[in-house]
Amino acid sequence: MERKTIYVTQSSMPLYEEYIEMIRPLWDSHKLTNMGDYHNRLEEKLKDILHIPYISLMVNGHMALEMAIQAMDFPKGSEIITTPFTFVSTTHAVIRNGMIPVFCDIKYSDFTIDENKIEALITDKTVAILPVHVYGNICNYNKIQNIAKKYDLKVIYDAAHAFMEVINGKSVESLGDASILSFHATKVFNTIEGGAVCFSDECLHEKLYNLKNFGIRSEEEVAAVGANGKMNEFCAAMGLCNLEHIEKEIERRKKNTFHYDEILSGKKGIMIRKRNQKIKYNYGYYPVVFSSQEHRNKVYTKLKNNNIYARKYFYPITADQQCFLGKYAKVDLKNAREVSERILTLPLYSDLEEDEIDRICEIVCKVQ
Ligand SMILES: *Cc1c(COP(=O)(O)O)cnc(C)c1O
């Protein structure tokens, strides 16, 4: 029997009619971009939902990250302490800003930056810490904040995986000097392509606005050097539609996650993640750590042969990517390498059916 191909994720979309209804007025206004009504409405709505004072929507998560770093006005050649266990965008954003990435190892327990290894990496060139809430596991923000305070460093969180998460009653997006979100089609909440910088210092607002809109302040005045990072109205409209269903989206992901847990917990050679009771998760990913690299690769191949596409997120670690290799300080990244060799992200999205999860798990458990 021919079975449906299952990818690691499937973009969530509103009903066709809902989106068409939403974009219909654009044919009257002809206002397709440049901070239009939908752009502004989405900013207001997100501030409300995420409990943050300021947000700046961007064309994608990567530009949000680049522009957040740029808005901090660090001297060129400064060092930013970051994690190599992330999507390559995080490392690119540091380097494309003329900064030097200093990689810090991660914790085996939740794959986030090891806050106890940060201080040893600080030099007189260090200006910031750029941690990632990997798979929605939230970094030890208290400890990171204390280090930042002690050494007068900025903290910029790559929160691309942590949309709408809450820890100890605090919104994740409110952490650090800035938190970056991605609204890419593959994320829990999408605007097709899109992203945002969340922050609490009002000064950043004008800087980010200049960076994303060519520094234009009025018809005849360009006040700063900037680029084009604006989110257009079609993307903002998609975001407004998707926000209507976000609670249901997360609820269904949660149900699917628990179904995986039920089947995979306690299985030999398979480590599923422990959840922190203090975190309200968005259930964006289902990472599994296998007993060895060989075990992981076998599972990956076996799934692929059954038209099920799991992903080796994040393998290899960014520090080992060809474009960075040998260019930056060598640090012991033992945990990051080990996790990346043994991890596999299984398919997870709201429309994934329980019997599909059963089928995936059956294949996963058969491989020894
Ligand atoms: C998706 C992602 C990004 C980049 O976001 P885009 O919207 O795709 O540009 C950055 N960092 C992490 C950790 C991501 O997962």
mmCIF file of C-alpha atoms and ligand atoms in Angstrom:
data_model
loop_
_atom_site.group_PDB
_atom_site.id
_atom_site.type_symbol
_atom_site.label_atom_id
_atom_site.label_comp_id
_atom_site.label_asym_id
_atom_site.label_seq_id
_atom_site.Cartn_x
_atom_site.Cartn_y
_atom_site.Cartn_z
ATOM 1 C CA MET A 1 0.000 0.000 0.000
ATOM 2 C CA GLU A 2 1.308 3.472 -0.909
ATOM 3 C CA ARG A 3 1.628 5.562 2.253
ATOM 4 C CA LYS A 4 1.611 9.311 2.536
ATOM 5 C CA THR A 5 5.012 11.009 2.678
ATOM 6 C CA ILE A 6 5.589 12.600 6.083
ATOM 7 C CA TYR A 7 7.923 15.550 6.417
ATOM 8 C CA VAL A 8 9.456 16.822 9.646
ATOM 9 C CA THR A 9 6.921 19.615 9.696
ATOM 10 C CA GLN A 10 3.968 20.980 7.795
ATOM 11 C CA SER A 11 3.157 24.693 7.785
ATOM 12 C CA SER A 12 -0.035 25.587 9.587
ATOM 13 C CA MET A 13 -2.417 27.633 7.474
ATOM 14 C CA PRO A 14 -5.790 29.301 8.018
ATOM 15 C CA LEU A 15 -8.747 28.284 5.897
ATOM 16 C CA TYR A 16 -8.387 29.529 2.329
ATOM 17 C CA GLU A 17 -11.524 31.669 2.690
ATOM 18 C CA GLU A 18 -10.252 33.295 5.867
ATOM 19 C CA TYR A 19 -7.055 34.441 4.201
ATOM 20 C CA ILE A 20 -8.810 35.600 1.021
ATOM 21 C CA GLU A 21 -11.244 37.627 3.112
ATOM 22 C CA MET A 22 -8.323 39.170 4.975
ATOM 23 C CA ILE A 23 -6.398 40.241 1.894
ATOM 24 C CA ARG A 24 -9.426 41.456 -0.117
ATOM 25 C CA PRO A 25 -9.128 45.080 1.161
ATOM 26 C CA LEU A 26 -5.597 45.253 -0.219
ATOM 27 C CA TRP A 27 -7.118 45.356 -3.705
ATOM 28 C CA ASP A 28 -8.933 48.556 -2.703
ATOM 29 C CA SER A 29 -6.127 50.265 -0.816
ATOM 30 C CA HIS A 30 -3.257 49.155 -3.075
ATOM 31 C CA LYS A 31 -1.158 49.477 0.040
ATOM 32 C CA LEU A 32 0.932 46.316 -0.086
ATOM 33 C CA THR A 33 3.826 47.188 2.203
ATOM 34 C CA ASN A 34 5.664 49.993 4.075
ATOM 35 C CA MET A 35 4.193 49.583 7.547
ATOM 36 C CA GLY A 36 0.577 49.224 6.450
ATOM 37 C CA ASP A 37 -2.517 48.557 8.556
ATOM 38 C CA TYR A 38 -1.932 44.807 8.886
ATOM 39 C CA HIS A 39 1.718 45.307 9.790
ATOM 40 C CA ASN A 40 0.708 47.700 12.571
ATOM 41 C CA ARG A 41 -2.196 45.557 13.727
ATOM 42 C CA LEU A 42 0.060 42.520 13.970
ATOM 43 C CA GLU A 43 2.614 44.470 16.022
ATOM 44 C CA GLU A 44 -0.093 45.565 18.471
ATOM 45 C CA LYS A 45 -1.553 42.089 18.738
ATOM 46 C CA LEU A 46 1.815 40.465 19.340
ATOM 47 C CA LYS A 47 2.744 42.988 22.038
ATOM 48 C CA ASP A 48 -0.492 42.098 23.741
ATOM 49 C CA ILE A 49 -0.161 38.305 23.440
ATOM 50 C CA LEU A 50 3.535 38.215 24.334
ATOM 51 C CA HIS A 51 3.306 40.798 27.149
ATOM 52 C CA ILE A 52 6.148 42.941 25.850
ATOM 53 C CA PRO A 53 6.460 46.731 25.633
ATOM 54 C CA TYR A 54 8.062 46.924 22.158
ATOM 55 C CA ILE A 55 8.278 44.836 19.019
ATOM 56 C CA SER A 56 9.632 45.505 15.552
ATOM 57 C CA LEU A 57 8.379 43.226 12.784
ATOM 58 C CA MET A 58 10.925 42.133 10.209
ATOM 59 C CA VAL A 59 11.042 40.430 6.833
ATOM 60 C CA ASN A 60 12.430 37.256 8.461
ATOM 61 C CA GLY A 61 14.007 35.955 11.652
ATOM 62 C CA HIS A 62 17.538 36.176 10.336
ATOM 63 C CA MET A 63 17.290 39.883 9.507
ATOM 64 C CA ALA A 64 15.717 40.422 12.934
ATOM 65 C CA LEU A 65 18.817 38.847 14.454
ATOM 66 C CA GLU A 66 21.252 40.793 12.262
ATOM 67 C CA MET A 67 19.503 44.070 12.887
ATOM 68 C CA ALA A 68 19.169 43.516 16.631
ATOM 69 C CA ILE A 69 22.938 42.989 16.843
ATOM 70 C CA GLN A 70 23.575 45.970 14.584
ATOM 71 C CA ALA A 71 21.290 48.210 16.637
ATOM 72 C CA MET A 72 23.482 47.654 19.695
ATOM 73 C CA ASP A 73 26.351 49.580 18.031
ATOM 74 C CA PHE A 74 29.151 47.269 19.167
ATOM 75 C CA PRO A 75 32.682 48.098 17.940
ATOM 76 C CA LYS A 76 33.707 45.961 14.932
ATOM 77 C CA GLY A 77 35.787 42.945 15.903
ATOM 78 C CA SER A 78 34.018 42.538 19.250
ATOM 79 C CA GLU A 79 33.368 39.062 20.584
ATOM 80 C CA ILE A 80 29.937 37.568 21.114
ATOM 81 C CA ILE A 81 29.621 34.398 23.175
ATOM 82 C CA THR A 82 27.136 32.055 21.544
ATOM 83 C CA THR A 83 26.150 28.436 21.107
ATOM 84 C CA PRO A 84 27.233 26.222 18.187
ATOM 85 C CA PHE A 85 24.160 23.998 18.680
ATOM 86 C CA THR A 86 21.749 26.057 16.616
ATOM 87 C CA PHE A 87 20.578 26.837 13.115
ATOM 88 C CA VAL A 88 23.437 28.375 11.153
ATOM 89 C CA SER A 89 21.580 31.716 11.028
ATOM 90 C CA THR A 90 22.658 32.512 14.602
ATOM 91 C CA THR A 91 26.365 32.248 13.785
ATOM 92 C CA HIS A 92 26.004 33.989 10.406
ATOM 93 C CA ALA A 93 24.311 36.971 12.072
ATOM 94 C CA VAL A 94 27.321 37.483 14.370
ATOM 95 C CA ILE A 95 29.895 37.257 11.582
ATOM 96 C CA ARG A 96 27.935 39.312 9.052
ATOM 97 C CA ASN A 97 27.946 42.110 11.642
ATOM 98 C CA GLY A 98 31.751 42.082 11.743
ATOM 99 C CA MET A 99 31.769 40.401 15.161
ATOM 100 C CA ILE A 100 33.660 37.307 16.270
ATOM 101 C CA PRO A 101 31.682 34.300 17.502
ATOM 102 C CA VAL A 102 33.077 32.654 20.623
ATOM 103 C CA PHE A 103 31.451 29.253 20.916
ATOM 104 C CA CYS A 104 30.396 27.970 24.307
ATOM 105 C CA ASP A 105 29.453 24.356 24.970
ATOM 106 C CA ILE A 106 25.902 23.287 25.794
ATOM 107 C CA LYS A 107 24.314 21.294 28.605
ATOM 108 C CA TYR A 108 23.485 17.706 27.925
ATOM 109 C CA SER A 109 20.242 18.070 29.863
ATOM 110 C CA ASP A 110 18.419 20.573 27.629
ATOM 111 C CA PHE A 111 20.851 21.450 24.803
ATOM 112 C CA THR A 112 20.998 25.158 25.745
ATOM 113 C CA ILE A 113 24.228 27.098 26.380
ATOM 114 C CA ASP A 114 26.044 25.958 29.538
ATOM 115 C CA GLU A 115 25.807 29.070 31.699
ATOM 116 C CA ASN A 116 28.615 27.748 33.906
ATOM 117 C CA LYS A 117 31.074 27.809 31.000
ATOM 118 C CA ILE A 118 30.354 31.375 29.851
ATOM 119 C CA GLU A 119 32.517 33.321 32.310
ATOM 120 C CA ALA A 120 35.740 31.540 31.337
ATOM 121 C CA LEU A 121 35.244 32.735 27.739
ATOM 122 C CA ILE A 122 34.869 36.428 28.567
ATOM 123 C CA THR A 123 37.725 38.687 27.423
ATOM 124 C CA ASP A 124 38.080 42.476 27.235
ATOM 125 C CA LYS A 125 36.626 42.246 23.734
ATOM 126 C CA THR A 126 33.407 40.506 24.795
ATOM 127 C CA VAL A 127 30.311 42.669 24.309
ATOM 128 C CA ALA A 128 27.370 40.280 24.340
ATOM 129 C CA ILE A 129 25.958 36.828 24.959
ATOM 130 C CA LEU A 130 23.750 35.299 22.260
ATOM 131 C CA PRO A 131 22.059 32.149 23.593
ATOM 132 C CA VAL A 132 19.358 30.106 21.851
ATOM 133 C CA HIS A 133 16.246 28.587 23.451
ATOM 134 C CA VAL A 134 16.847 25.335 21.563
ATOM 135 C CA TYR A 135 13.625 23.410 20.681
ATOM 136 C CA GLY A 136 11.812 25.723 23.088
ATOM 137 C CA ASN A 137 13.991 24.697 26.054
ATOM 138 C CA ILE A 138 14.542 27.979 27.822
ATOM 139 C CA CYS A 139 18.080 29.009 28.809
ATOM 140 C CA ASN A 140 19.034 29.674 32.426
ATOM 141 C CA TYR A 141 18.162 33.344 32.040
ATOM 142 C CA ASN A 142 18.779 34.290 35.687
ATOM 143 C CA LYS A 143 22.365 33.101 35.664
ATOM 144 C CA ILE A 144 22.985 34.598 32.221
ATOM 145 C CA GLN A 145 21.537 37.923 33.374
ATOM 146 C CA ASN A 146 23.830 37.939 36.423
ATOM 147 C CA ILE A 147 26.924 37.314 34.282
ATOM 148 C CA ALA A 148 25.865 40.036 31.861
ATOM 149 C CA LYS A 149 25.395 42.467 34.705
ATOM 150 C CA LYS A 150 28.742 41.628 36.282
ATOM 151 C CA TYR A 151 30.685 42.178 33.044
ATOM 152 C CA ASP A 152 28.430 44.825 31.500
ATOM 153 C CA LEU A 153 27.407 42.685 28.520
ATOM 154 C CA LYS A 154 24.252 42.741 26.414
ATOM 155 C CA VAL A 155 22.097 39.631 26.116
ATOM 156 C CA ILE A 156 20.344 38.880 22.844
ATOM 157 C CA TYR A 157 18.227 35.727 22.794
ATOM 158 C CA ASP A 158 17.568 33.780 19.638
ATOM 159 C CA ALA A 159 13.998 32.846 20.608
ATOM 160 C CA ALA A 160 13.098 31.509 17.153
ATOM 161 C CA HIS A 161 11.932 28.242 18.764
ATOM 162 C CA ALA A 162 10.172 29.747 21.749
ATOM 163 C CA PHE A 163 7.204 31.752 20.441
ATOM 164 C CA MET A 164 4.626 32.362 23.175
ATOM 165 C CA GLU A 165 6.465 30.313 25.773
ATOM 166 C CA VAL A 166 6.317 31.287 29.422
ATOM 167 C CA ILE A 167 8.755 30.474 32.245
ATOM 168 C CA ASN A 168 7.980 31.129 35.900
ATOM 169 C CA GLY A 169 5.098 33.307 34.721
ATOM 170 C CA LYS A 170 7.463 35.408 32.561
ATOM 171 C CA SER A 171 7.071 35.744 28.818
ATOM 172 C CA VAL A 172 10.156 34.378 27.029
ATOM 173 C CA GLU A 173 10.118 37.325 24.660
ATOM 174 C CA SER A 174 10.637 39.706 27.581
ATOM 175 C CA LEU A 175 14.034 38.201 28.449
ATOM 176 C CA GLY A 176 17.366 39.874 27.730
ATOM 177 C CA ASP A 177 18.064 43.186 26.015
ATOM 178 C CA ALA A 178 16.396 41.757 22.920
ATOM 179 C CA SER A 179 14.711 38.501 21.920
ATOM 180 C CA ILE A 180 14.428 37.479 18.317
ATOM 181 C CA LEU A 181 11.520 35.557 16.811
ATOM 182 C CA SER A 182 11.199 33.791 13.472
ATOM 183 C CA PHE A 183 7.824 33.493 11.774
ATOM 184 C CA HIS A 184 9.140 31.275 8.999
ATOM 185 C CA ALA A 185 6.670 28.841 7.404
ATOM 186 C CA THR A 186 8.160 25.963 9.389
ATOM 187 C CA LYS A 187 7.764 27.567 12.818
ATOM 188 C CA VAL A 188 4.894 27.170 15.325
ATOM 189 C CA PHE A 189 3.520 30.556 14.301
ATOM 190 C CA ASN A 190 4.164 31.712 10.743
ATOM 191 C CA THR A 191 3.699 34.760 8.537
ATOM 192 C CA ILE A 192 5.001 32.750 5.517
ATOM 193 C CA GLU A 193 8.357 34.512 5.982
ATOM 194 C CA GLY A 194 8.809 36.912 8.852
ATOM 195 C CA GLY A 195 10.370 37.668 12.173
ATOM 196 C CA ALA A 196 10.548 40.216 14.952
ATOM 197 C CA VAL A 197 12.775 41.823 17.528
ATOM 198 C CA CYS A 198 11.210 42.075 20.996
ATOM 199 C CA PHE A 199 12.790 44.520 23.462
ATOM 200 C CA SER A 200 12.114 46.836 26.371
ATOM 201 C CA ASP A 201 14.538 49.733 25.810
ATOM 202 C CA GLU A 202 12.668 52.418 23.881
ATOM 203 C CA CYS A 203 15.913 53.634 22.235
ATOM 204 C CA LEU A 204 16.066 50.482 20.155
ATOM 205 C CA HIS A 205 12.763 51.286 18.494
ATOM 206 C CA GLU A 206 14.051 54.126 16.339
ATOM 207 C CA LYS A 207 17.301 52.319 15.582
ATOM 208 C CA LEU A 208 15.520 49.207 14.346
ATOM 209 C CA TYR A 209 13.041 51.279 12.377
ATOM 210 C CA ASN A 210 15.925 53.043 10.630
ATOM 211 C CA LEU A 211 17.690 49.766 9.932
ATOM 212 C CA LYS A 212 14.631 48.151 8.382
ATOM 213 C CA ASN A 213 13.509 51.176 6.375
ATOM 214 C CA PHE A 214 16.667 52.691 4.824
ATOM 215 C CA GLY A 215 16.979 55.214 7.673
ATOM 216 C CA ILE A 216 14.144 57.216 6.126
ATOM 217 C CA ARG A 217 12.528 59.579 8.629
ATOM 218 C CA SER A 218 10.552 61.747 6.214
ATOM 219 C CA GLU A 219 10.153 62.399 2.508
ATOM 220 C CA GLU A 220 13.385 64.322 2.281
ATOM 221 C CA GLU A 221 15.290 63.109 5.297
ATOM 222 C CA VAL A 222 17.497 60.052 5.609
ATOM 223 C CA ALA A 223 18.824 60.070 9.151
ATOM 224 C CA ALA A 224 20.756 56.802 9.291
ATOM 225 C CA VAL A 225 22.286 54.108 7.117
ATOM 226 C CA GLY A 226 19.795 51.283 6.853
ATOM 227 C CA ALA A 227 18.638 48.349 4.770
ATOM 228 C CA ASN A 228 15.238 46.940 3.864
ATOM 229 C CA GLY A 229 13.824 44.589 6.469
ATOM 230 C CA LYS A 230 10.125 45.402 6.349
ATOM 231 C CA MET A 231 7.327 42.863 6.604
ATOM 232 C CA ASN A 232 4.743 43.230 3.822
ATOM 233 C CA GLU A 233 0.945 43.248 4.166
ATOM 234 C CA PHE A 234 0.365 39.756 2.749
ATOM 235 C CA CYS A 235 2.672 38.271 5.347
ATOM 236 C CA ALA A 236 1.171 40.344 8.159
ATOM 237 C CA ALA A 237 -2.316 39.233 7.024
ATOM 238 C CA MET A 238 -1.210 35.593 7.177
ATOM 239 C CA GLY A 239 0.070 36.249 10.684
ATOM 240 C CA LEU A 240 -3.219 37.817 11.803
ATOM 241 C CA CYS A 241 -5.124 34.800 10.425
ATOM 242 C CA ASN A 242 -2.774 32.272 12.030
ATOM 243 C CA LEU A 243 -2.930 34.035 15.399
ATOM 244 C CA GLU A 244 -6.659 33.307 15.499
ATOM 245 C CA HIS A 245 -5.804 29.599 15.688
ATOM 246 C CA ILE A 246 -2.584 29.647 17.671
ATOM 247 C CA GLU A 247 -4.005 28.220 20.905
ATOM 248 C CA LYS A 248 -5.530 25.298 19.034
ATOM 249 C CA GLU A 249 -2.305 24.826 17.078
ATOM 250 C CA ILE A 250 -0.246 24.514 20.260
ATOM 251 C CA GLU A 251 -2.871 22.307 21.913
ATOM 252 C CA ARG A 252 -2.742 19.813 19.031
ATOM 253 C CA ARG A 253 1.042 19.816 18.997
ATOM 254 C CA LYS A 254 0.932 19.116 22.735
ATOM 255 C CA LYS A 255 -1.406 16.189 22.219
ATOM 256 C CA ASN A 256 0.894 14.760 19.548
ATOM 257 C CA THR A 257 3.944 15.301 21.744
ATOM 258 C CA PHE A 258 2.333 13.410 24.602
ATOM 259 C CA HIS A 259 1.417 10.608 22.232
ATOM 260 C CA TYR A 260 5.067 10.276 21.202
ATOM 261 C CA ASP A 261 6.089 10.375 24.882
ATOM 262 C CA GLU A 262 3.687 7.603 25.768
ATOM 263 C CA ILE A 263 5.169 5.260 23.190
ATOM 264 C CA LEU A 264 8.852 6.197 23.385
ATOM 265 C CA SER A 265 9.426 6.762 27.091
ATOM 266 C CA GLY A 266 11.517 4.057 28.715
ATOM 267 C CA LYS A 267 12.536 2.508 25.387
ATOM 268 C CA LYS A 268 16.105 1.221 25.389
ATOM 269 C CA GLY A 269 18.656 3.440 23.653
ATOM 270 C CA ILE A 270 16.144 6.257 23.141
ATOM 271 C CA MET A 271 16.286 9.406 25.238
ATOM 272 C CA ILE A 272 13.319 11.727 25.041
ATOM 273 C CA ARG A 273 13.499 15.082 26.706
ATOM 274 C CA LYS A 274 12.526 15.773 30.272
ATOM 275 C CA ARG A 275 10.119 18.646 30.571
ATOM 276 C CA ASN A 276 10.578 21.492 32.999
ATOM 277 C CA GLN A 277 7.345 22.008 34.942
ATOM 278 C CA LYS A 278 8.043 25.741 35.126
ATOM 279 C CA ILE A 279 7.905 26.162 31.348
ATOM 280 C CA LYS A 280 4.746 26.558 29.293
ATOM 281 C CA TYR A 281 5.982 25.022 26.023
ATOM 282 C CA ASN A 282 4.843 25.606 22.451
ATOM 283 C CA TYR A 283 5.659 21.999 21.427
ATOM 284 C CA GLY A 284 7.520 23.090 18.310
ATOM 285 C CA TYR A 285 9.846 20.101 17.951
ATOM 286 C CA TYR A 286 10.215 16.475 18.974
ATOM 287 C CA PRO A 287 13.938 15.809 19.428
ATOM 288 C CA VAL A 288 15.163 12.321 20.348
ATOM 289 C CA VAL A 289 18.710 11.378 21.367
ATOM 290 C CA PHE A 290 19.823 7.864 20.394
ATOM 291 C CA SER A 291 22.474 5.624 21.966
ATOM 292 C CA SER A 292 25.083 6.356 19.282
ATOM 293 C CA GLN A 293 25.631 8.151 15.987
ATOM 294 C CA GLU A 294 25.279 4.854 14.174
ATOM 295 C CA HIS A 295 21.955 4.176 15.891
ATOM 296 C CA ARG A 296 20.703 7.673 14.962
ATOM 297 C CA ASN A 297 21.779 7.317 11.346
ATOM 298 C CA LYS A 298 20.123 3.924 11.028
ATOM 299 C CA VAL A 299 16.826 5.305 12.318
ATOM 300 C CA TYR A 300 17.093 8.289 9.960
ATOM 301 C CA THR A 301 17.662 6.023 6.949
ATOM 302 C CA LYS A 302 14.989 3.522 7.910
ATOM 303 C CA LEU A 303 12.426 6.326 8.261
ATOM 304 C CA LYS A 304 13.519 7.806 4.944
ATOM 305 C CA ASN A 305 13.069 4.442 3.231
ATOM 306 C CA ASN A 306 9.494 4.589 4.485
ATOM 307 C CA ASN A 307 8.987 8.116 3.128
ATOM 308 C CA ILE A 308 9.255 9.681 6.566
ATOM 309 C CA TYR A 309 11.642 12.594 6.691
ATOM 310 C CA ALA A 310 13.082 13.240 10.151
ATOM 311 C CA ARG A 311 15.878 15.818 10.392
ATOM 312 C CA LYS A 312 19.309 15.781 11.995
ATOM 313 C CA TYR A 313 18.811 19.126 13.746
ATOM 314 C CA PHE A 314 21.455 20.380 14.485
ATOM 315 C CA TYR A 315 24.142 18.349 12.782
ATOM 316 C CA PRO A 316 26.908 19.228 12.391
ATOM 317 C CA ILE A 317 27.262 21.991 15.003
ATOM 318 C CA THR A 318 27.781 25.377 13.360
ATOM 319 C CA ALA A 319 31.387 25.618 14.617
ATOM 320 C CA ASP A 320 32.195 22.586 12.442
ATOM 321 C CA GLN A 321 30.592 23.947 9.271
ATOM 322 C CA GLN A 322 33.021 24.321 6.420
ATOM 323 C CA CYS A 323 32.594 28.096 6.193
ATOM 324 C CA PHE A 324 33.695 28.679 9.810
ATOM 325 C CA LEU A 325 36.142 25.826 10.311
ATOM 326 C CA GLY A 326 39.511 26.858 11.707
ATOM 327 C CA LYS A 327 38.624 30.564 11.713
ATOM 328 C CA TYR A 328 37.571 30.995 15.328
ATOM 329 C CA ALA A 329 38.985 30.143 18.735
ATOM 330 C CA LYS A 330 39.013 26.439 19.488
ATOM 331 C CA VAL A 331 36.898 25.636 22.516
ATOM 332 C CA ASP A 332 35.960 22.298 24.024
ATOM 333 C CA LEU A 333 32.519 21.630 22.538
ATOM 334 C CA LYS A 334 32.220 18.015 23.618
ATOM 335 C CA ASN A 335 28.563 18.019 24.641
ATOM 336 C CA ALA A 336 27.416 19.955 21.596
ATOM 337 C CA ARG A 337 29.217 17.557 19.238
ATOM 338 C CA GLU A 338 27.982 14.495 21.032
ATOM 339 C CA VAL A 339 24.355 15.615 21.052
ATOM 340 C CA SER A 340 24.499 16.670 17.411
ATOM 341 C CA GLU A 341 25.812 13.243 16.389
ATOM 342 C CA ARG A 342 23.048 11.403 18.193
ATOM 343 C CA ILE A 343 20.003 13.630 17.827
ATOM 344 C CA LEU A 344 17.087 13.332 15.441
ATOM 345 C CA THR A 345 14.032 15.573 15.221
ATOM 346 C CA LEU A 346 10.940 13.507 14.503
ATOM 347 C CA PRO A 347 7.968 14.837 12.505
ATOM 348 C CA LEU A 348 5.676 17.043 14.570
ATOM 349 C CA TYR A 349 2.868 19.349 13.490
ATOM 350 C CA SER A 350 -0.732 19.935 14.408
ATOM 351 C CA ASP A 351 -2.260 17.914 11.560
ATOM 352 C CA LEU A 352 -0.077 14.873 12.190
ATOM 353 C CA GLU A 353 -2.394 11.954 13.002
ATOM 354 C CA GLU A 354 -1.978 9.627 15.957
ATOM 355 C CA ASP A 355 -1.760 6.587 13.717
ATOM 356 C CA GLU A 356 1.016 8.290 11.781
ATOM 357 C CA ILE A 357 2.884 8.768 15.056
ATOM 358 C CA ASP A 358 2.276 5.086 15.833
ATOM 359 C CA ARG A 359 3.801 4.160 12.474
ATOM 360 C CA ILE A 360 6.818 6.449 12.993
ATOM 361 C CA CYS A 361 7.456 5.040 16.477
ATOM 362 C CA GLU A 362 7.127 1.473 15.281
ATOM 363 C CA ILE A 363 9.953 2.052 12.807
ATOM 364 C CA VAL A 364 12.043 3.995 15.340
ATOM 365 C CA CYS A 365 11.751 1.261 17.969
ATOM 366 C CA LYS A 366 12.571 -1.552 15.554
ATOM 367 C CA VAL A 367 16.065 -0.184 14.868
ATOM 368 C CA GLN A 368 18.648 -1.313 17.400
HETATM 369 C C1 LIG B 1 14.412 29.637 11.938
HETATM 370 C C2 LIG B 1 15.565 30.089 12.750
HETATM 371 C C3 LIG B 1 16.276 31.282 12.484
HETATM 372 C C4 LIG B 1 16.083 32.095 11.236
HETATM 373 O O1 LIG B 1 14.808 32.521 11.006
HETATM 374 P P1 LIG B 1 14.276 32.801 9.509
HETATM 375 O O2 LIG B 1 12.931 33.386 9.748
HETATM 376 O O3 LIG B 1 14.242 31.502 8.789
HETATM 377 O O4 LIG B 1 15.213 33.786 8.878
HETATM 378 C C5 LIG B 1 17.266 31.657 13.366
HETATM 379 N N1 LIG B 1 17.588 30.926 14.438
HETATM 380 C C6 LIG B 1 16.963 29.768 14.719
HETATM 381 C C7 LIG B 1 17.350 28.998 15.940
HETATM 382 C C8 LIG B 1 15.946 29.293 13.869
HETATM 383 O O5 LIG B 1 15.368 28.122 14.123
#
